[in-house]
XYZ file of C-alpha atoms in Angstrom:
546
model
C 1.656 -33.488 36.275
C -0.253 -30.568 34.680
C -3.104 -31.283 32.291
C -1.392 -29.737 29.290
C 1.494 -32.168 29.563
C -0.997 -35.048 29.383
C -2.200 -33.998 25.953
C -1.327 -36.224 22.960
C 2.100 -35.714 21.420
C 0.792 -34.340 18.128
C -1.186 -31.629 19.975
C 1.845 -30.646 22.048
C 3.924 -30.386 18.907
C 1.228 -28.201 17.394
C 1.516 -25.888 20.410
C 5.279 -25.651 19.940
C 4.745 -24.932 16.241
C 3.635 -21.404 17.112
C 6.620 -20.696 19.388
C 10.006 -19.360 18.347
C 12.962 -21.730 18.436
C 14.199 -20.098 21.650
C 10.849 -20.371 23.433
C 10.445 -23.970 22.296
C 13.815 -24.821 23.869
C 12.714 -23.221 27.134
C 9.809 -25.683 27.435
C 12.357 -28.461 27.979
C 12.632 -27.486 31.662
C 8.950 -28.262 32.250
C 9.296 -32.041 32.230
C 10.965 -34.959 30.489
C 8.022 -35.320 28.105
C 8.310 -31.682 27.058
C 12.040 -32.168 26.484
C 11.222 -34.954 24.037
C 8.565 -32.877 22.330
C 10.685 -29.837 21.503
C 13.472 -32.062 20.202
C 11.121 -33.480 17.579
C 8.858 -30.608 16.603
C 8.336 -30.439 12.816
C 9.439 -26.827 12.289
C 12.926 -25.415 12.833
C 13.935 -21.766 12.757
C 17.606 -20.812 13.035
C 19.023 -17.303 12.875
C 22.642 -16.298 13.314
C 21.354 -13.113 14.952
C 20.732 -15.191 18.060
C 24.404 -16.223 18.167
C 26.162 -12.900 17.808
C 29.931 -13.346 17.715
C 29.485 -17.072 18.465
C 29.982 -18.510 15.035
C 31.270 -21.890 16.171
C 28.364 -22.373 18.577
C 25.843 -21.554 15.867
C 27.392 -24.043 13.429
C 27.655 -26.697 16.142
C 23.997 -26.426 17.155
C 22.904 -26.518 13.517
C 24.984 -29.624 12.887
C 23.773 -31.435 15.988
C 20.115 -30.607 15.464
C 19.947 -31.597 11.815
C 22.011 -34.729 12.382
C 19.665 -35.785 15.187
C 16.619 -35.338 12.948
C 18.334 -37.257 10.180
C 19.470 -40.142 12.405
C 16.038 -40.502 14.014
C 14.278 -40.070 10.679
C 12.217 -37.198 12.064
C 10.252 -35.054 9.696
C 11.144 -31.376 9.233
C 8.116 -29.876 7.524
C 9.298 -26.273 7.800
C 12.823 -24.958 7.976
C 13.957 -21.343 8.130
C 17.609 -20.408 8.074
C 18.702 -16.778 8.307
C 22.377 -15.844 8.111
C 23.910 -12.413 8.653
C 27.088 -12.047 6.635
C 30.171 -10.307 7.983
C 29.971 -6.541 8.464
C 30.651 -4.138 11.305
C 28.305 -5.971 13.662
C 28.795 -9.652 12.865
C 31.769 -11.977 12.499
C 29.742 -14.612 10.641
C 31.433 -14.084 7.277
C 30.750 -15.382 3.784
C 33.188 -18.274 4.236
C 30.538 -19.949 6.394
C 28.110 -20.160 3.472
C 29.578 -23.457 2.099
C 28.198 -25.161 5.210
C 24.839 -24.894 3.435
C 26.077 -27.612 1.122
C 26.028 -29.950 4.087
C 22.833 -28.802 5.788
C 20.508 -28.635 2.790
C 20.935 -32.250 1.612
C 20.042 -33.401 5.121
C 16.822 -31.401 4.904
C 15.878 -32.753 1.486
C 16.132 -36.254 2.931
C 13.737 -35.429 5.784
C 10.914 -34.411 3.454
C 11.015 -30.654 4.104
C 8.006 -28.928 2.530
C 8.437 -25.288 3.505
C 11.945 -23.931 3.139
C 13.173 -20.364 3.640
C 16.777 -19.317 3.139
C 17.861 -15.731 3.671
C 21.204 -13.996 3.857
C 21.198 -10.505 5.274
C 24.013 -8.038 4.817
C 24.559 -4.307 4.865
C 26.476 -4.578 1.638
C 25.723 -5.958 -1.830
C 23.131 -8.702 -1.953
C 23.480 -11.729 -4.194
C 27.168 -12.351 -3.593
C 26.515 -15.876 -2.250
C 25.460 -18.533 -4.741
C 22.460 -20.651 -3.827
C 23.530 -24.291 -3.419
C 22.284 -26.371 -6.390
C 20.697 -28.941 -4.050
C 17.866 -26.523 -3.162
C 16.085 -26.918 -6.490
C 16.680 -30.638 -6.343
C 14.356 -31.106 -3.367
C 11.231 -32.670 -4.846
C 9.320 -32.536 -1.570
C 9.248 -28.727 -1.444
C 5.827 -27.099 -1.188
C 6.982 -23.582 -0.261
C 10.361 -22.021 -1.145
C 11.502 -18.565 -0.062
C 14.988 -17.506 -1.224
C 16.431 -14.179 -0.137
C 19.690 -12.380 -1.045
C 21.293 -15.258 -2.957
C 22.611 -15.438 -6.496
C 20.604 -17.747 -8.759
C 22.782 -18.310 -11.805
C 22.912 -21.352 -14.092
C 25.120 -23.155 -11.589
C 22.492 -22.721 -8.845
C 19.800 -24.438 -10.901
C 21.935 -27.072 -12.639
C 20.334 -29.826 -10.536
C 16.763 -28.560 -10.824
C 14.084 -31.229 -10.997
C 10.411 -31.017 -11.855
C 8.955 -29.624 -8.609
C 5.423 -30.932 -8.893
C 4.643 -30.176 -5.228
C 5.846 -26.568 -5.171
C 2.913 -24.223 -4.556
C 4.673 -21.036 -3.413
C 7.883 -19.428 -4.680
C 9.258 -16.186 -3.241
C 12.395 -14.605 -4.655
C 13.570 -11.578 -2.707
C 16.723 -9.525 -3.364
C 18.198 -12.279 -5.499
C 20.415 -11.855 -8.543
C 18.789 -13.785 -11.355
C 18.786 -13.463 -15.121
C 15.943 -14.199 -17.508
C 17.269 -17.594 -18.617
C 17.487 -18.909 -15.056
C 14.088 -17.480 -14.119
C 12.423 -19.027 -17.160
C 13.969 -22.418 -16.375
C 12.692 -22.278 -12.795
C 9.174 -21.364 -13.942
C 9.201 -24.180 -16.513
C 9.900 -26.700 -13.729
C 7.398 -25.277 -11.229
C 4.235 -25.126 -13.291
C 1.887 -25.803 -10.371
C 2.856 -22.664 -8.454
C -0.103 -20.831 -6.897
C 1.860 -17.962 -5.275
C 4.721 -16.115 -6.969
C 6.513 -13.198 -5.291
C 9.376 -11.351 -7.018
C 10.715 -8.523 -4.881
C 13.755 -6.267 -5.405
C 15.543 -8.736 -7.677
C 18.508 -7.725 -9.827
C 19.310 -8.479 -13.475
C 15.821 -9.740 -14.264
C 14.737 -8.020 -17.487
C 11.443 -9.708 -18.412
C 8.808 -11.762 -16.611
C 6.544 -14.121 -18.541
C 4.454 -16.484 -16.451
C 1.461 -17.138 -18.682
C 2.009 -20.893 -18.474
C 1.390 -21.046 -14.723
C -2.194 -22.229 -15.024
C -2.676 -22.577 -11.252
C -1.252 -19.169 -10.347
C -3.550 -17.285 -7.960
C -1.336 -14.623 -6.363
C 1.322 -12.595 -8.188
C 3.394 -9.892 -6.473
C 6.125 -7.826 -8.097
C 8.024 -4.933 -6.587
C 11.421 -3.509 -7.318
C 13.466 -0.499 -6.326
C 13.579 1.858 -9.316
C 17.330 2.283 -8.809
C 17.760 -1.376 -9.762
C 15.997 -0.816 -13.081
C 17.804 2.316 -14.207
C 17.475 1.029 -17.780
C 13.671 0.893 -17.577
C 10.844 -0.929 -15.864
C 10.646 -4.691 -16.193
C 8.039 -5.821 -18.775
C 5.552 -8.234 -17.198
C 3.201 -10.681 -18.891
C 0.927 -12.466 -16.460
C -2.437 -13.649 -17.795
C -3.333 -17.050 -16.340
C -7.157 -17.171 -15.963
C -6.633 -18.620 -12.471
C -5.239 -15.320 -11.111
C -7.054 -13.888 -8.099
C -4.587 -11.168 -7.025
C -2.129 -9.006 -8.994
C 0.009 -6.552 -7.027
C 2.656 -4.728 -9.088
C 4.885 -1.816 -8.101
C 7.414 -0.312 -10.525
C 6.799 -2.668 -13.401
C 5.584 -2.513 -16.993
C 2.411 -4.599 -17.112
C 1.260 -5.492 -20.597
C -2.473 -5.844 -21.190
C -3.248 -8.152 -24.099
C -6.395 -7.510 -26.084
C -9.319 -9.382 -24.541
C -7.138 -10.916 -21.787
C -9.063 -13.335 -19.584
C -9.188 -12.156 -15.968
C -12.285 -14.128 -15.014
C -11.114 -14.920 -11.443
C -9.189 -11.732 -10.639
C -10.538 -10.147 -7.432
C -7.767 -7.732 -6.412
C -5.704 -5.562 -8.781
C -3.130 -3.124 -7.382
C -0.900 -1.085 -9.695
C 1.643 1.381 -8.293
C 4.174 3.339 -10.358
C 3.536 1.260 -13.441
C 4.212 2.007 -17.069
C 1.627 0.124 -19.041
C 0.084 0.398 -22.466
C -3.627 1.194 -22.220
C -4.496 0.252 -25.800
C -6.256 -2.976 -24.821
C -7.271 -2.354 -21.204
C -10.836 -1.378 -22.078
C -11.233 -4.654 -23.998
C -10.420 -6.726 -20.905
C -13.218 -8.049 -18.726
C -12.981 -8.284 -14.943
C -16.187 -10.095 -13.903
C -14.870 -10.972 -10.413
C -12.851 -7.819 -9.640
C -13.707 -6.364 -6.222
C -10.708 -4.199 -5.327
C -8.882 -1.869 -7.714
C -6.007 0.289 -6.474
C -4.153 2.639 -8.823
C -1.355 5.062 -7.935
C 1.453 6.396 -10.093
C 0.241 5.492 -13.582
C 1.353 8.350 -15.914
C -0.245 6.702 -18.946
C -3.691 7.535 -17.583
C -3.123 11.268 -17.851
C -3.926 11.547 -21.544
C -6.145 8.470 -21.868
C -9.777 7.590 -21.391
C -10.316 4.105 -20.062
C -13.333 1.960 -19.333
C -13.247 -0.696 -16.598
C -15.645 -3.586 -17.116
C -15.932 -4.708 -13.495
C -19.627 -5.218 -12.600
C -18.796 -6.550 -9.117
C -16.388 -3.821 -8.026
C -16.548 -3.026 -4.311
C -13.665 -0.597 -3.796
C -11.734 1.747 -6.094
C -8.719 3.693 -4.776
C -6.873 6.241 -6.900
C -3.859 8.423 -6.033
C -2.193 10.672 -8.612
C -1.139 14.234 -9.413
C -3.736 14.632 -12.164
C -7.455 14.039 -12.682
C -8.026 10.842 -14.697
C -10.736 9.975 -17.214
C -12.048 6.659 -15.892
C -15.495 5.155 -16.183
C -16.963 1.878 -14.940
C -19.544 -0.558 -16.228
C -22.863 -0.737 -14.408
C -22.329 -2.401 -11.031
C -24.409 -5.022 -9.260
C -24.088 -3.685 -5.708
C -22.844 -0.926 -3.448
C -19.223 0.175 -3.780
C -16.834 2.857 -2.569
C -14.319 5.045 -4.358
C -11.467 6.870 -2.639
C -9.913 9.587 -4.819
C -6.729 11.411 -3.774
C -5.532 14.129 -6.168
C -2.303 16.032 -5.602
C -2.207 19.319 -7.484
C -0.167 22.466 -8.003
C -1.813 25.872 -8.083
C -0.967 26.326 -11.767
C -3.125 23.277 -12.596
C -6.295 24.687 -11.029
C -8.247 26.129 -13.930
C -11.863 25.964 -14.930
C -11.096 22.948 -17.152
C -9.447 21.218 -14.159
C -12.672 21.557 -12.167
C -14.681 20.399 -15.195
C -12.557 17.276 -15.555
C -12.924 16.588 -11.845
C -16.696 16.945 -12.261
C -16.633 14.389 -15.093
C -14.743 11.948 -12.876
C -17.205 12.401 -10.023
C -20.109 11.910 -12.420
C -18.608 8.596 -13.574
C -18.285 7.485 -9.936
C -21.623 8.869 -8.767
C -23.083 5.404 -8.134
C -20.409 4.790 -5.484
C -19.795 6.290 -2.078
C -17.128 8.885 -2.912
C -14.372 10.116 -0.603
C -12.461 12.945 -2.273
C -9.113 14.374 -1.150
C -7.471 17.347 -2.892
C -4.000 18.319 -1.701
C -1.921 21.254 -2.905
C 1.675 20.087 -3.212
C 3.217 23.516 -3.842
C 1.833 24.907 -0.574
C 5.315 25.986 0.546
C 6.215 29.097 -1.460
C 7.513 32.627 -0.842
C 4.911 34.749 0.949
C 3.781 37.891 -0.820
C 4.441 40.842 1.467
C 1.489 43.233 1.511
C 3.608 46.114 2.823
C 1.948 46.336 6.221
C 5.094 45.333 8.061
C 3.925 41.891 9.192
C 5.799 39.989 6.470
C 2.757 38.116 5.127
C 0.037 38.435 2.530
C -3.157 40.410 2.991
C -5.147 37.861 4.959
C -4.600 39.495 8.356
C -8.153 38.831 9.543
C -7.966 35.067 8.983
C -11.196 34.817 6.986
C -9.507 33.172 4.014
C -10.256 35.868 1.444
C -6.734 37.277 1.338
C -7.646 40.964 1.661
C -7.517 41.506 5.416
C -10.714 43.559 5.663
C -12.695 40.998 7.618
C -15.691 40.852 5.257
C -14.885 37.520 3.640
C -14.838 39.054 0.137
C -11.786 38.723 -2.082
C -11.876 42.357 -3.166
C -9.275 42.101 -5.918
C -10.656 38.788 -7.151
C -7.312 37.022 -7.344
C -8.042 34.345 -4.766
C -5.994 35.997 -2.041
C -3.021 38.130 -1.173
C -3.604 41.005 -3.567
C -0.948 39.423 -5.729
C -2.319 38.916 -9.230
C -5.189 38.212 -11.579
C -4.959 34.412 -12.075
C -7.497 33.682 -9.362
C -9.865 36.315 -10.750
C -9.895 34.594 -14.124
C -10.593 31.153 -12.621
C -13.329 32.438 -10.312
C -15.040 34.330 -13.154
C -14.864 31.212 -15.350
C -16.486 29.166 -12.605
C -19.269 31.747 -12.168
C -19.906 31.659 -15.916
C -19.817 27.878 -15.835
C -22.519 27.701 -13.181
C -24.649 30.381 -14.763
C -24.449 28.521 -18.097
C -25.842 25.450 -16.248
C -22.831 23.345 -17.242
C -22.531 22.340 -13.583
C -26.206 22.531 -12.627
C -26.130 19.085 -10.987
C -23.330 18.860 -8.394
C -22.368 15.304 -7.434
C -23.055 14.025 -3.928
C -19.851 12.873 -2.205
C -19.633 11.370 1.248
C -16.591 13.339 2.366
C -14.206 16.004 1.131
C -10.688 16.579 2.398
C -8.505 19.348 1.048
C -5.440 21.348 1.948
C -4.296 24.456 0.120
C -2.794 27.868 0.781
C -4.742 29.590 3.546
C -5.633 32.631 1.458
C -6.978 30.378 -1.343
C -9.359 28.323 0.790
C -12.404 30.460 0.012
C -11.837 30.399 -3.755
C -10.999 26.720 -3.810
C -14.014 25.802 -1.686
C -16.258 27.794 -4.012
C -14.928 25.835 -6.978
C -15.370 22.503 -5.188
C -18.944 23.313 -4.141
C -19.838 24.136 -7.731
C -19.183 20.530 -8.757
C -19.977 18.504 -5.636
C -22.024 18.449 -2.445
C -19.989 16.780 0.333
C -21.752 15.320 3.343
C -18.782 16.420 5.405
C -15.448 18.208 5.156
C -12.892 16.082 6.975
C -9.979 17.752 8.760
C -7.677 17.379 11.747
C -6.132 19.433 14.508
C -2.581 18.960 15.764
C 0.050 21.023 17.568
C 0.815 22.784 14.290
C -0.680 26.280 14.405
C -1.354 26.095 10.672
C -3.907 23.331 11.325
C -5.816 25.559 13.720
C -5.727 28.451 11.236
C -7.114 26.119 8.572
C -9.995 25.053 10.841
C -10.810 28.634 11.839
C -10.723 29.749 8.210
C -13.112 26.980 7.128
C -15.470 27.820 9.989
C -15.637 31.482 9.031
C -16.232 30.732 5.357
C -18.971 28.199 6.030
C -20.658 30.478 8.547
C -20.686 33.566 6.276
C -24.303 32.715 5.531
C -25.146 33.548 9.154
C -23.682 37.054 8.908
C -24.605 37.816 5.319
C -21.075 38.353 3.970
C -21.117 35.861 1.123
C -19.481 36.837 -2.195
C -21.002 36.394 -5.643
C -19.908 32.799 -6.062
C -20.756 31.789 -2.501
C -24.318 32.921 -3.108
C -24.625 30.147 -5.687
C -24.147 27.356 -3.132
C -25.227 29.068 0.104
C -28.817 28.772 -1.056
C -28.481 24.962 -0.917
C -26.565 24.713 2.373
C -29.072 24.333 5.195
C -26.915 23.414 8.202
C -23.252 23.337 9.296
C -21.923 21.590 12.415
C -18.318 21.300 13.516
C -17.671 17.946 15.200
C -14.721 16.333 16.974
C -14.139 12.604 17.299
C -13.953 11.142 20.806
C -11.669 8.112 20.648
C -12.755 6.856 24.068
C -16.459 6.893 23.228
C -15.793 6.196 19.533
C -18.309 8.771 18.363
C -18.556 12.335 17.060
C -19.541 15.295 19.246
C -20.620 18.776 18.170
C -18.110 21.464 19.150
C -17.886 25.241 18.808
C -14.892 27.286 17.709
C -14.196 28.411 21.276
C -14.174 24.790 22.468
C -11.342 23.649 20.204
C -8.603 21.859 22.191
C -5.607 24.014 23.095
C -2.688 24.094 25.511
C -2.354 20.795 27.389
C -5.298 19.363 25.446
C -3.374 19.690 22.199
C -2.487 16.536 20.316
C -3.965 14.942 17.221
C -7.739 15.290 16.902
C -9.999 14.314 14.024
C -12.494 17.048 13.123
C -15.150 17.447 10.505
C -17.744 19.897 9.314
C -21.033 18.040 8.891
C -23.016 19.649 6.053
C -26.720 19.332 5.364
C -27.783 20.313 1.848
C -31.167 21.108 0.400
C -32.454 18.116 -1.564
C -31.725 19.246 -5.100
C -29.559 16.386 -6.347
């Protein structure tokens, strides 16, 4: 006999715990002792997907297995049942669902602690009512319900679930009255997940004094009438993750234990946010919060470690003094019409407020695909035929008409002149040090945009990439020529303002095998068979003026 088979029964069962139901069954051929072990392991996982077009066999095995556990008084600590309802690929139709009425009582009598029920279908979810016996199982510690309907009938037998620590409702149809009744009987919940649920109009869980993790996400199509208002303020909270919801911040709300706050596509009132204290907050992630556009907010989070922000505008956000090192990752999508002198000024204010952190800044032009202005030379493009990024095609790097490229107008001239005046007036005399800058914009605007960026910040590197797309190579070449203008003495008026501080430029490529950066020249860029995805950067060394 092998040594593993000689291990104590509880250890062997622990080994089988990490195997799928199918793999656990396969161990029965090893020996008689293994056959006994798999027949009594404490976790069961059944999926109708493993019995395609064998409905009777699936039901028979379920019946036999659960009856055996019941007759032998074996404990089922975890049970997962996944059913695929009838569609083009399965013949397990909704008429089989009443069998749950038989299976679930057997499980409640075996002391099941972790219970997951899911019904998957290509059609409408929530057409099968959850059997009332589910919320009558006092032994439950963890309940995950997916794609059922939870109406008043489903919770008519609900008992006070003092042991329930985790509740996950996914793609269920549930109304406010039923949800509130469930919450009132599960007051010791520590984890609450509400994902893609229908008919739920309001969430109030302030009475869950042990709640540590709250997750809410919903498809916006479900809430065509508006985002679901959410009130969740238990002081015990450690993580809040909300997507497509309306989070309400109460004045002076107590978030003493909150460490991770993630808000995506939210619609929240900001009136009281600055009055809230986040003494334990370490990770703050914000994306898609329109209310920030016209507001100034202050985040009192002295222990912040990471701040991520993604939006199509520059926010006005400031932080309290911090106790340690932290990082901020800023990703701004913009359209060309937004880029004015005031836009750069607002970006400078944001960078100033984050200057105590390690800043990674990404600026991405979203209206980069537009009709090309034909310069009349027969090549069907704008004037940047020399690829130097100035848009005039003369090879000197100077934007002769001052419009930012292409000979197509005076908007760029106005912005560039405003920036020159701004610098000369010393309004931007102290550019902010940032660790890295990433940006993508129209090729003929790179020079103008880079000038504006360098007026407000001093990046340690400009991050980029090279792929099979020829536009990526053109972007790299354009950046190289602009940054190296200092070597050939072709800088324009605005470039002269930052060239005096730029001491060294190196183009580097990342070697994934060696996991390190190597200096590379323009002629050494990968091409032909070497093409693929490559991470590149321009390492910049600035004169110490900051």
